[in-house]
Tab-separated table of C-alpha atoms in Angstrom:
chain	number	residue	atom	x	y	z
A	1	UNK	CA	0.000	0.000	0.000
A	2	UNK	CA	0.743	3.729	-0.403
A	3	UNK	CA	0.534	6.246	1.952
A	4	UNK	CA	-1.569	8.997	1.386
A	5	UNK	CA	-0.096	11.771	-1.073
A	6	UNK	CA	-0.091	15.232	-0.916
A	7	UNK	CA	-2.698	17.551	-2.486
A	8	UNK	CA	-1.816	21.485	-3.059
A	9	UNK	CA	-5.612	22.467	-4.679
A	10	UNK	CA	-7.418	25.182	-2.881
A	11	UNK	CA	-4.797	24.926	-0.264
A	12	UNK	CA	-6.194	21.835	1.345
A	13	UNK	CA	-3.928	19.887	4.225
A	14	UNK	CA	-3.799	16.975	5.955
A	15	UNK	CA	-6.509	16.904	8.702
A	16	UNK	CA	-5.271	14.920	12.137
A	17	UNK	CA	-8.783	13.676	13.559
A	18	UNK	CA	-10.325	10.345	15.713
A	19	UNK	CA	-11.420	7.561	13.879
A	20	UNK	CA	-11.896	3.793	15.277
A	21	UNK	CA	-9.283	1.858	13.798
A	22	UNK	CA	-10.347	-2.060	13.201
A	23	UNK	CA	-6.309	-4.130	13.855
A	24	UNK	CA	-7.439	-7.461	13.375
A	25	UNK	CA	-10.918	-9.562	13.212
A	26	UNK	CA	-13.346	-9.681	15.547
A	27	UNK	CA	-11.262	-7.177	18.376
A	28	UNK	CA	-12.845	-3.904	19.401
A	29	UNK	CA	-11.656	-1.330	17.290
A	30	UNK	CA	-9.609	1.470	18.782
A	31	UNK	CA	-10.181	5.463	18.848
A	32	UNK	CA	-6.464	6.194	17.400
A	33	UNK	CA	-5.170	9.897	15.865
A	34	UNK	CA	-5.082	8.931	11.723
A	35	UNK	CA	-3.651	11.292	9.295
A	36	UNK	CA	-6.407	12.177	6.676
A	37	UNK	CA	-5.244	13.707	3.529
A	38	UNK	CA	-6.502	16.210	1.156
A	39	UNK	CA	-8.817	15.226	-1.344
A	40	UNK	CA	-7.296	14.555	-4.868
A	41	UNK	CA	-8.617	14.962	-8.232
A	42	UNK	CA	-12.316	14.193	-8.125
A	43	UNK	CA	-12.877	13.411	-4.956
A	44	UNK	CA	-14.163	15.553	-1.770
A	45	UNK	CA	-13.490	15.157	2.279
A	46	UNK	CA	-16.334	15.228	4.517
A	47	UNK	CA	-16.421	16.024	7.923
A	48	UNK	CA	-18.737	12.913	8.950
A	49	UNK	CA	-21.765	14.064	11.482
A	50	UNK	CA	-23.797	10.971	11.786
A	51	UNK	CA	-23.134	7.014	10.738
A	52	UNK	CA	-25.002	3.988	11.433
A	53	UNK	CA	-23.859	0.591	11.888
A	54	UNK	CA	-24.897	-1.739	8.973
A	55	UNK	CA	-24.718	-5.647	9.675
A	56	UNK	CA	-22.429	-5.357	6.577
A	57	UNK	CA	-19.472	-3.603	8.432
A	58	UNK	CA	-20.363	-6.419	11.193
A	59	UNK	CA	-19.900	-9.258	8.486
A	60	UNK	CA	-16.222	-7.241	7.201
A	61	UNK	CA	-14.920	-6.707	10.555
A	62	UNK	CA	-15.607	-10.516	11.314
A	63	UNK	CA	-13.696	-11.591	8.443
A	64	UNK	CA	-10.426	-12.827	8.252
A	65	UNK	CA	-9.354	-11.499	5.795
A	66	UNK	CA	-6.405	-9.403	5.357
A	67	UNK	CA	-6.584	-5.803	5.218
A	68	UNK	CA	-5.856	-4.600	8.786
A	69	UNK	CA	-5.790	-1.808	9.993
A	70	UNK	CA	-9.112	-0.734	8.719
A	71	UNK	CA	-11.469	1.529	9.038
A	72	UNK	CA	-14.775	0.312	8.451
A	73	UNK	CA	-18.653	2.448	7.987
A	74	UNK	CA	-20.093	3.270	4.956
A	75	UNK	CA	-23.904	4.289	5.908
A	76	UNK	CA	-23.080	8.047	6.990
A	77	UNK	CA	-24.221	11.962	6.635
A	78	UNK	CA	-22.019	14.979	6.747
A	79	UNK	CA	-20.520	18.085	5.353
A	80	UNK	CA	-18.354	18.933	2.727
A	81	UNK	CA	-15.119	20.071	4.107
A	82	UNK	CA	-12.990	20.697	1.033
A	83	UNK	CA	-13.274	19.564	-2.844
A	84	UNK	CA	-10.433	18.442	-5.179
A	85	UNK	CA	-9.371	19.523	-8.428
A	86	UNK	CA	-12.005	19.227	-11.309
A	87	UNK	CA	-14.865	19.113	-8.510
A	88	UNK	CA	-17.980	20.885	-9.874
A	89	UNK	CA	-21.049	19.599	-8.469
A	90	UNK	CA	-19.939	19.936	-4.505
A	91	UNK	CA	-18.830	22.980	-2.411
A	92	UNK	CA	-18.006	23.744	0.996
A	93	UNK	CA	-20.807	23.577	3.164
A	94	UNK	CA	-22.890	21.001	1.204
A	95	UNK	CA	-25.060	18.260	3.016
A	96	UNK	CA	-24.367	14.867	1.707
A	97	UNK	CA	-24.894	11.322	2.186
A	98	UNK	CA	-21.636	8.651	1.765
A	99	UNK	CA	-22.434	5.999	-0.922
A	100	UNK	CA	-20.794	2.519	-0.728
A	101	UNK	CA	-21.608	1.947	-4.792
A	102	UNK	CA	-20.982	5.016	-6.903
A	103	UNK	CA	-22.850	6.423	-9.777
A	104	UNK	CA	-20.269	7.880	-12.830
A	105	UNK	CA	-23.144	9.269	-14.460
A	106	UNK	CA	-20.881	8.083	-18.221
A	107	UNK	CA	-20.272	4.355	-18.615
A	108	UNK	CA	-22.441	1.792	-20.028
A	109	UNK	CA	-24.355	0.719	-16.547
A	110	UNK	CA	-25.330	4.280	-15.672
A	111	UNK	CA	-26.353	5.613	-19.113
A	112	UNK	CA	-28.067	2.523	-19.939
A	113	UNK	CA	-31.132	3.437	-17.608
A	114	UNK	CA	-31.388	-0.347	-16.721
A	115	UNK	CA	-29.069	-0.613	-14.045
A	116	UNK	CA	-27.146	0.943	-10.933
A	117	UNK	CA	-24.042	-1.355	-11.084
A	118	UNK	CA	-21.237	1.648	-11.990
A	119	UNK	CA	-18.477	-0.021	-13.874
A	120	UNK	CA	-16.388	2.598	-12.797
A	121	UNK	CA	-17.276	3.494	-8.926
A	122	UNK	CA	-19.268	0.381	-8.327
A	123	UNK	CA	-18.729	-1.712	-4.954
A	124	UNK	CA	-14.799	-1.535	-3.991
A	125	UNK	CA	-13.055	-4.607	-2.404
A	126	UNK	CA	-9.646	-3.643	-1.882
A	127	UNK	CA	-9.953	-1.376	0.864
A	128	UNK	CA	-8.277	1.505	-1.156
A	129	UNK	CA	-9.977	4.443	-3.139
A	130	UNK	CA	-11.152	4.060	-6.792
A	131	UNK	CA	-9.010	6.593	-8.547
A	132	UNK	CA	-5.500	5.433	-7.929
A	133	UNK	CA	-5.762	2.647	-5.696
A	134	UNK	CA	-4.080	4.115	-2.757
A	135	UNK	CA	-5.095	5.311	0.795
A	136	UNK	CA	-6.030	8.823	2.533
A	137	UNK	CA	-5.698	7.535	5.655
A	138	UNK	CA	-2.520	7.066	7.806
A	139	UNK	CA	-1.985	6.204	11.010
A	140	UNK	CA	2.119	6.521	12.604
A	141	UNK	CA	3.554	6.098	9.480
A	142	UNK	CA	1.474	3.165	8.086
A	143	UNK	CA	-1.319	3.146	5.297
A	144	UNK	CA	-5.014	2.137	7.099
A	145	UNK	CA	-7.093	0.478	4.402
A	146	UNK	CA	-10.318	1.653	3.529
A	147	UNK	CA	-14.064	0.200	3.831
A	148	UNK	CA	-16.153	0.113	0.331
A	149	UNK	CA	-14.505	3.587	-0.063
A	150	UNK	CA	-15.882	5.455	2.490
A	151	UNK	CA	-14.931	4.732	5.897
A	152	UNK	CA	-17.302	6.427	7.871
A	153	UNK	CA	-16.040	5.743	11.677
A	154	UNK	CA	-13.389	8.762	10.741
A	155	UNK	CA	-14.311	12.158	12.318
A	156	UNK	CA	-13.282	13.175	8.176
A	157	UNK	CA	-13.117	10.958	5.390
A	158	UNK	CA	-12.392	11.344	2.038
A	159	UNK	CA	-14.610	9.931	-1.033
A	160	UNK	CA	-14.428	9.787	-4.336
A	161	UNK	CA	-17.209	12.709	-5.904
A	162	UNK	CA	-19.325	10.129	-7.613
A	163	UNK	CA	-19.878	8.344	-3.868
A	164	UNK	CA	-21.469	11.039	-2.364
A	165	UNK	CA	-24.812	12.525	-3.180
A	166	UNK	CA	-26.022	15.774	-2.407
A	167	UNK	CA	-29.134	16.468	-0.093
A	168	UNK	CA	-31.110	19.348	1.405
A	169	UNK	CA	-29.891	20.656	3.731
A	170	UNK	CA	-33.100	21.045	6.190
A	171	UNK	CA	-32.641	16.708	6.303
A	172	UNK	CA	-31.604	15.958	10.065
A	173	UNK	CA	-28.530	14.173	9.337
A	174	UNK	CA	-28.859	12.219	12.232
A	175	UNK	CA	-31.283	10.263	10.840
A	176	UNK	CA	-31.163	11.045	7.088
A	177	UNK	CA	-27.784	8.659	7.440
A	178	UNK	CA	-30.057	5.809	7.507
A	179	UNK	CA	-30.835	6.261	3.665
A	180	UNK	CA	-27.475	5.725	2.448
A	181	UNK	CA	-27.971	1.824	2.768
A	182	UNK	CA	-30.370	-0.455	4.836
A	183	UNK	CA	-33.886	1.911	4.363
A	184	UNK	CA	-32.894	2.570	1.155
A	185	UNK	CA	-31.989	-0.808	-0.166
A	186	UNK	CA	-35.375	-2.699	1.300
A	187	UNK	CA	-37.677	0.246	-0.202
A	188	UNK	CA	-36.304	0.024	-3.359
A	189	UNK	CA	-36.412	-4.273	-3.158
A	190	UNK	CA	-39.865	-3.166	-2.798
A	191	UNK	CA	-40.349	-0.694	-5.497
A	192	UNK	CA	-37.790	-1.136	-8.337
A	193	UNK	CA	-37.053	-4.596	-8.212
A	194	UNK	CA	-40.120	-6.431	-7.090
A	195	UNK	CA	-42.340	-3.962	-8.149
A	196	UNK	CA	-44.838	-5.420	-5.451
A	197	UNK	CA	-48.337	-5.610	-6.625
A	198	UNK	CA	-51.621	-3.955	-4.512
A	199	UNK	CA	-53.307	-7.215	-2.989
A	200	UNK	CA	-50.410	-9.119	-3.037
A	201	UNK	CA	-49.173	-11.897	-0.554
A	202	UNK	CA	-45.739	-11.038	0.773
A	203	UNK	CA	-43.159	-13.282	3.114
A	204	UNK	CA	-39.573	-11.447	4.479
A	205	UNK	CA	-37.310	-13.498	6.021
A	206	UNK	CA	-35.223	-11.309	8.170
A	207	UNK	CA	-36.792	-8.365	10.218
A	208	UNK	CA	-33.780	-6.239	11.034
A	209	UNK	CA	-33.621	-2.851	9.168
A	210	UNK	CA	-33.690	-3.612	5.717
A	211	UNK	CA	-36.168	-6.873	6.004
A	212	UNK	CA	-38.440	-3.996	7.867
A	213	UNK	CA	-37.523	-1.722	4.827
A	214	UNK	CA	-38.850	-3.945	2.582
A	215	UNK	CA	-42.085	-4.529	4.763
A	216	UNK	CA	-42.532	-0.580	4.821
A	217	UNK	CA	-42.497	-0.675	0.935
A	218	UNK	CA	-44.848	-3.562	0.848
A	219	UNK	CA	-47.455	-1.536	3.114
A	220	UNK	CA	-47.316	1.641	0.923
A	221	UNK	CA	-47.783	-0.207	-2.176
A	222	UNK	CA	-50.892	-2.124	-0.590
A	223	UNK	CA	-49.923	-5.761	-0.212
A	224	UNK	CA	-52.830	-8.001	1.492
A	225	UNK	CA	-50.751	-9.853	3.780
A	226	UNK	CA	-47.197	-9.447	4.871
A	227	UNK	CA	-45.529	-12.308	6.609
A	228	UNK	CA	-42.791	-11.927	8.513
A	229	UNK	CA	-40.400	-14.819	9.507
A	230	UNK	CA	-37.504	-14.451	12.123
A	231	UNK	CA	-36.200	-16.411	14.981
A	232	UNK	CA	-35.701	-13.710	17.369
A	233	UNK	CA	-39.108	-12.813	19.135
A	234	UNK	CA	-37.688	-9.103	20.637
A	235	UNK	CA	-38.553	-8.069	16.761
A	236	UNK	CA	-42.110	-9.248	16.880
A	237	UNK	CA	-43.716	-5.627	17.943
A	238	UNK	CA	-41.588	-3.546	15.770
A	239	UNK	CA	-42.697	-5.650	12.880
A	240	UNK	CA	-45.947	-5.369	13.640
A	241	UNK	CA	-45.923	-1.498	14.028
A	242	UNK	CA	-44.434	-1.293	10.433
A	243	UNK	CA	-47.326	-3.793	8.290
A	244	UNK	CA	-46.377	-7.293	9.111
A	245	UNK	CA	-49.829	-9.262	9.563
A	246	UNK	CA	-48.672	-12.627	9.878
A	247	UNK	CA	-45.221	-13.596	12.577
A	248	UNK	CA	-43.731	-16.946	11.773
A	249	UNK	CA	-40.703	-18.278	13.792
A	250	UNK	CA	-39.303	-21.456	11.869
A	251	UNK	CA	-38.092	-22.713	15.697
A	252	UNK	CA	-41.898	-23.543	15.944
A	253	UNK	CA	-42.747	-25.730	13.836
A	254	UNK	CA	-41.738	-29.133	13.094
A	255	UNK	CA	-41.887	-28.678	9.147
A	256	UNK	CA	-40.146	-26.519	6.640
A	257	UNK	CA	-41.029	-23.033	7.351
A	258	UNK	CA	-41.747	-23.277	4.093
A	259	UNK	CA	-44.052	-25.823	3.564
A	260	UNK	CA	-45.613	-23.918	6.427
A	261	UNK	CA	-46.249	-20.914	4.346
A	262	UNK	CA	-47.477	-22.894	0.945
A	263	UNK	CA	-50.202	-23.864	3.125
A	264	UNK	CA	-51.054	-20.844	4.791
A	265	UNK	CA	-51.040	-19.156	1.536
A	266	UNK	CA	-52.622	-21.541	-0.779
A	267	UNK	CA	-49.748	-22.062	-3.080
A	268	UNK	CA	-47.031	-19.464	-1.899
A	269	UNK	CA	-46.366	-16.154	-1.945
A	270	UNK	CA	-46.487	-13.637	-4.534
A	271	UNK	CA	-42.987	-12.729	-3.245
A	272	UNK	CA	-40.460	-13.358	-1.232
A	273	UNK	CA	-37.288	-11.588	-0.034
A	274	UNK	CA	-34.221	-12.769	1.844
A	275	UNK	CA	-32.665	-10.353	4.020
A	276	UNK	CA	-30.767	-12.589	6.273
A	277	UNK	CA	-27.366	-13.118	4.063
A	278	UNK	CA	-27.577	-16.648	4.254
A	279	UNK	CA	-27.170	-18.641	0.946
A	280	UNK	CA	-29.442	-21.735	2.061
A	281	UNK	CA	-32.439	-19.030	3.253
A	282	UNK	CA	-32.663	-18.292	-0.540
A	283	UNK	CA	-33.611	-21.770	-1.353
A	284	UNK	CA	-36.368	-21.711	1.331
A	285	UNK	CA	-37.549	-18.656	-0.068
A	286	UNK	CA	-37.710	-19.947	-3.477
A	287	UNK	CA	-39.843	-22.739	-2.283
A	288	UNK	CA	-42.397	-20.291	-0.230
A	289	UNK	CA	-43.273	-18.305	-3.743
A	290	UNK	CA	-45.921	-19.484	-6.121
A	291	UNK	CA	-45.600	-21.629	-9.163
A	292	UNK	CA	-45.715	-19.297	-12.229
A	293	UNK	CA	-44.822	-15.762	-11.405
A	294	UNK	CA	-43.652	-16.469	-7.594
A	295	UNK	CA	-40.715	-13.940	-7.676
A	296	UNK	CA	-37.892	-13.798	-5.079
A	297	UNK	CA	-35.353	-11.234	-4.622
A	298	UNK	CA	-32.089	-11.750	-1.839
A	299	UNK	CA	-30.881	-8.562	-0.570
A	300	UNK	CA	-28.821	-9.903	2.689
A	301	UNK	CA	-24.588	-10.461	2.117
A	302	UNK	CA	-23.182	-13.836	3.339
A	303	UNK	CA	-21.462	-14.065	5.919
A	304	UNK	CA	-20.366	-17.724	5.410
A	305	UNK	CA	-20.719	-20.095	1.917
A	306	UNK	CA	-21.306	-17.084	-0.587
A	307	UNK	CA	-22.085	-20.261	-2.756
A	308	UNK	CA	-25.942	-21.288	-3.255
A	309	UNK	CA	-27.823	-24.407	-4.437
A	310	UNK	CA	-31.795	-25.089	-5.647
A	311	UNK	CA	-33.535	-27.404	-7.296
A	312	UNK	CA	-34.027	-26.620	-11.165
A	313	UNK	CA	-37.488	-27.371	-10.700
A	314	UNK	CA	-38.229	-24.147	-8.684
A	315	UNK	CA	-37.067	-22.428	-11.898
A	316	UNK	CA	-38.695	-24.671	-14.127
A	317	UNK	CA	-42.031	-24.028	-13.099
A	318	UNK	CA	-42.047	-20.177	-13.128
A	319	UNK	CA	-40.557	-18.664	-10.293
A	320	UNK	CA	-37.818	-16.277	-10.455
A	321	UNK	CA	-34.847	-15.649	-8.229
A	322	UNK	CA	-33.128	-12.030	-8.432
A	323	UNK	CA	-30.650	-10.314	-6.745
A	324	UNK	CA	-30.798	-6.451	-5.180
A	325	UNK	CA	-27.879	-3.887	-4.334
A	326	UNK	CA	-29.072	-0.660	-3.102
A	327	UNK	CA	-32.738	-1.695	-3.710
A	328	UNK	CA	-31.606	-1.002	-7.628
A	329	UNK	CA	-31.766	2.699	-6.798
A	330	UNK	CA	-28.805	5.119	-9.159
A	331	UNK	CA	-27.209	6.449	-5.757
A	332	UNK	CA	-27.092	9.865	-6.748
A	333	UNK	CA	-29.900	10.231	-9.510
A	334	UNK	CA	-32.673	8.576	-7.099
A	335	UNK	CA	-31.568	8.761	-3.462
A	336	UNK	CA	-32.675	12.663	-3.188
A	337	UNK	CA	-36.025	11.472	-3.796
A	338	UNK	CA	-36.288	9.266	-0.758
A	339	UNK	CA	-34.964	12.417	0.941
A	340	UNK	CA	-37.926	14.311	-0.318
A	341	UNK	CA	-40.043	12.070	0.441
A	342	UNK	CA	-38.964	11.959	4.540
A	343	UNK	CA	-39.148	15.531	4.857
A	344	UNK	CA	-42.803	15.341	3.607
A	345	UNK	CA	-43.901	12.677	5.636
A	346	UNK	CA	-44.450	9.860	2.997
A	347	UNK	CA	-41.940	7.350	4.652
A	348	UNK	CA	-40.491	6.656	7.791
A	349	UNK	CA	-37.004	6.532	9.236
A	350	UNK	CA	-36.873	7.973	12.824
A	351	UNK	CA	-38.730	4.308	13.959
A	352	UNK	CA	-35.618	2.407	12.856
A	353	UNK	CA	-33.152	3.883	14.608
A	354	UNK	CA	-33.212	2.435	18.221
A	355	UNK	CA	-29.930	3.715	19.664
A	356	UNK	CA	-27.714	6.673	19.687
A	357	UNK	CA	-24.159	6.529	21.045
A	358	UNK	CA	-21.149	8.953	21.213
A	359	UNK	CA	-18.019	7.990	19.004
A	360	UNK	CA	-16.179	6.567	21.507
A	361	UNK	CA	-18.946	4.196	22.361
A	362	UNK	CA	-19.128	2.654	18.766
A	363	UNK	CA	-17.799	-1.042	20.644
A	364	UNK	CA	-21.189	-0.259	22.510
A	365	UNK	CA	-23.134	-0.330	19.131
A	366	UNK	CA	-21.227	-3.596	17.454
A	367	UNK	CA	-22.076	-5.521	20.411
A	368	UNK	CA	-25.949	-4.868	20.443
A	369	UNK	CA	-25.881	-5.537	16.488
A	370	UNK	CA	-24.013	-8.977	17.108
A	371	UNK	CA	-26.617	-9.527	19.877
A	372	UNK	CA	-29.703	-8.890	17.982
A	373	UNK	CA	-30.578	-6.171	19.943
A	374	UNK	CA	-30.706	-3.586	17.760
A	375	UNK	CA	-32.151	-2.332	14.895
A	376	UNK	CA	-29.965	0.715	13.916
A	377	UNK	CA	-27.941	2.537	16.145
A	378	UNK	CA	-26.766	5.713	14.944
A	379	UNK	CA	-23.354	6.980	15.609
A	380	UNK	CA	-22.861	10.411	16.358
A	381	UNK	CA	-18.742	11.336	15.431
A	382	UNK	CA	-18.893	14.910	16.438
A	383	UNK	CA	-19.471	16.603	19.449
């Protein structure tokens, strides 16, 4: 790895600020004093307000993997602190919300209209930044990877232009952060992908934030029956409070949860989404739609055996299996429309968010996520 060059455009410097600094998998991280440089060509620095913790950056900072030290958070609000060379679009002072897949807004995907995989800023696994594959972030002397080029838990960060979107600026970041992943993502499951039907029968496996997501979207577009299936009970009245009609834990029964939702819905469901991240989930939710047009979309990001397996038969007779990144929203085209529609009323946010901590309580925050006892907590980095 590099370290983190110098940048002489509108007099920019390094930054010295707190960010919690992942050493190896699975240990707390650690508040340590990291170097942050100047943005380069292209790319901005934010001063980060608000960031939730995703299950993703869980799954990451479980991994083994090796790209430690890290700094991990992607789902995140804050303020423009300084713009690099050829930046047009963002100034200092401008609201914005972190992407973790980018919008170039020129190659194929993104002028195609029928997708919102960027071939140029689209998910990053390397843990460095998209332009020139090095760092901003340093730490005594040594290069601190990245997390899908945003790296959130850093009092400033710096981003590539086409990961960040603009947003009014009368959006409470503190809770607008949420929009820059899991609310986002299970809306637009909802909306763009599924394109759920009025009437229709609906199953989620998984009720944490996005699972919920998706159930929001289902309610709004006027499904019949929502059915909810998760093994932890402490979710059972939030679910209910967003649309789910029907609570099914699979620790219940002595059958296939599935078999247990062909009956209850003569056939299967219209659709079904996975939110869980686990491979052999997909399969059961394959088997819960309906022959025909049954459609089922997976949303959630293994955290073990990325590989999956059904029956050719599921296929065979009409269902469909799909997969969903950022509920097929463009980041920056679409995302200000969620926005809008917060500030006026038409979807909610504030009800996910069931903890706030201080920076140097983020430990506090992984442990009630690897618990189950959370659905978002939001982490506030400045104070």
């Amino acid at each position: 790895m590099s370290l983190p060059s110098s940048n002489k455009h509108a007099g920019a410097g390094v930054i010295t600020c707190k960010a919690a600094v992942a050493w190896a998998a699975g240990e707390p991280l650690v508040i340590e004093e990291v170097q942050v440089s100047p943005p380069q060509p292209m790319e901005i620095r934010i001063k980060v307000v608000c960031t939730s913790l995703c299950r993703s950056d869980v799954t990451a900072w479980l991994s083994q993997a090796p790209m430690f030290p890290r700094i991990f958070g992607h789902e995140a609000s804050g303020i423009v602190e300084s713009v690099g060379q050829g930046v047009t679009e963002f100034e200092e002072g401008d609201h914005v919300l972190t992407l973790f897949t980018g919008e170039c807004m020129r190659c194929s995907h993104c002028t195609s209209g029928k997708s919102n995989i960027c071939q140029v800023l689209g998910l990053e696994r390397q843990g460095l930044m998209h332009s020139d594959h090095k760092t901003r972030f340093s730490l005594k002397g040594k290069s601190v990877y990245h997390y899908c080029a945003v790296s959130s838990f850093s009092e400033y960060t710096v981003v590539h232009s086409g990961c960040a979107v603009k947003i009014s600026s009368s959006a409470p970041l503190e809770k607008i952060c949420l929009l820059s992943c899991g609310v986002a993502a299970g809306l637009g499951a909802a909306w763009k992908v599924a394109n759920i039907s009025e009437g229709s029968t609906v199953v989620i496996f998984g009720l944490g934030t996005v699972g919920l997501s998706v159930v929001q979207g289902a309610k709004l577009r006027g499904s019949a029956r929502i059915i909810g299936v998760d093994t932890n009970p402490a979710k059972n009245e939030k679910a209910k409070a967003f649309g789910v009609t029907d609570l099914l834990n699979p620790n219940d029964y002595d059958e296939p949860i599935a078999q247990v939702i062909k009956r209850m819905t003569d056939g299967g469901a219209d659709y079904a989404f996975e939110c869980i991240g686990d491979t052999g989930m997909i399969t059961t939710a394959l088997q819960s739609c309906c022959d025909g047009w049954g459609l089922t979309v997976t949303l959630g990001v293994p955290k073990v055996k990325p590989e999956m397996a059904a029956h050719y038969g599921l296929l065979l007779t009409g269902r469909t299996l799909t997969g969903s990144l950022l509920g097929g929203w463009r980041p920056k085209s679409d995302l200000p429309s969620l926005v809008s529609m917060y500030l006026k009323g038409e979807i909610k946010i504030d009800e996910y968010i069931t903890h706030n901590v201080a920076f140097d309580d983020i430990n506090e925050a992984f442990e009630l996520m690897r618990e189950g006892k959370c659905l978002r907590c939001v982490i506030h980095m400045q104070k």
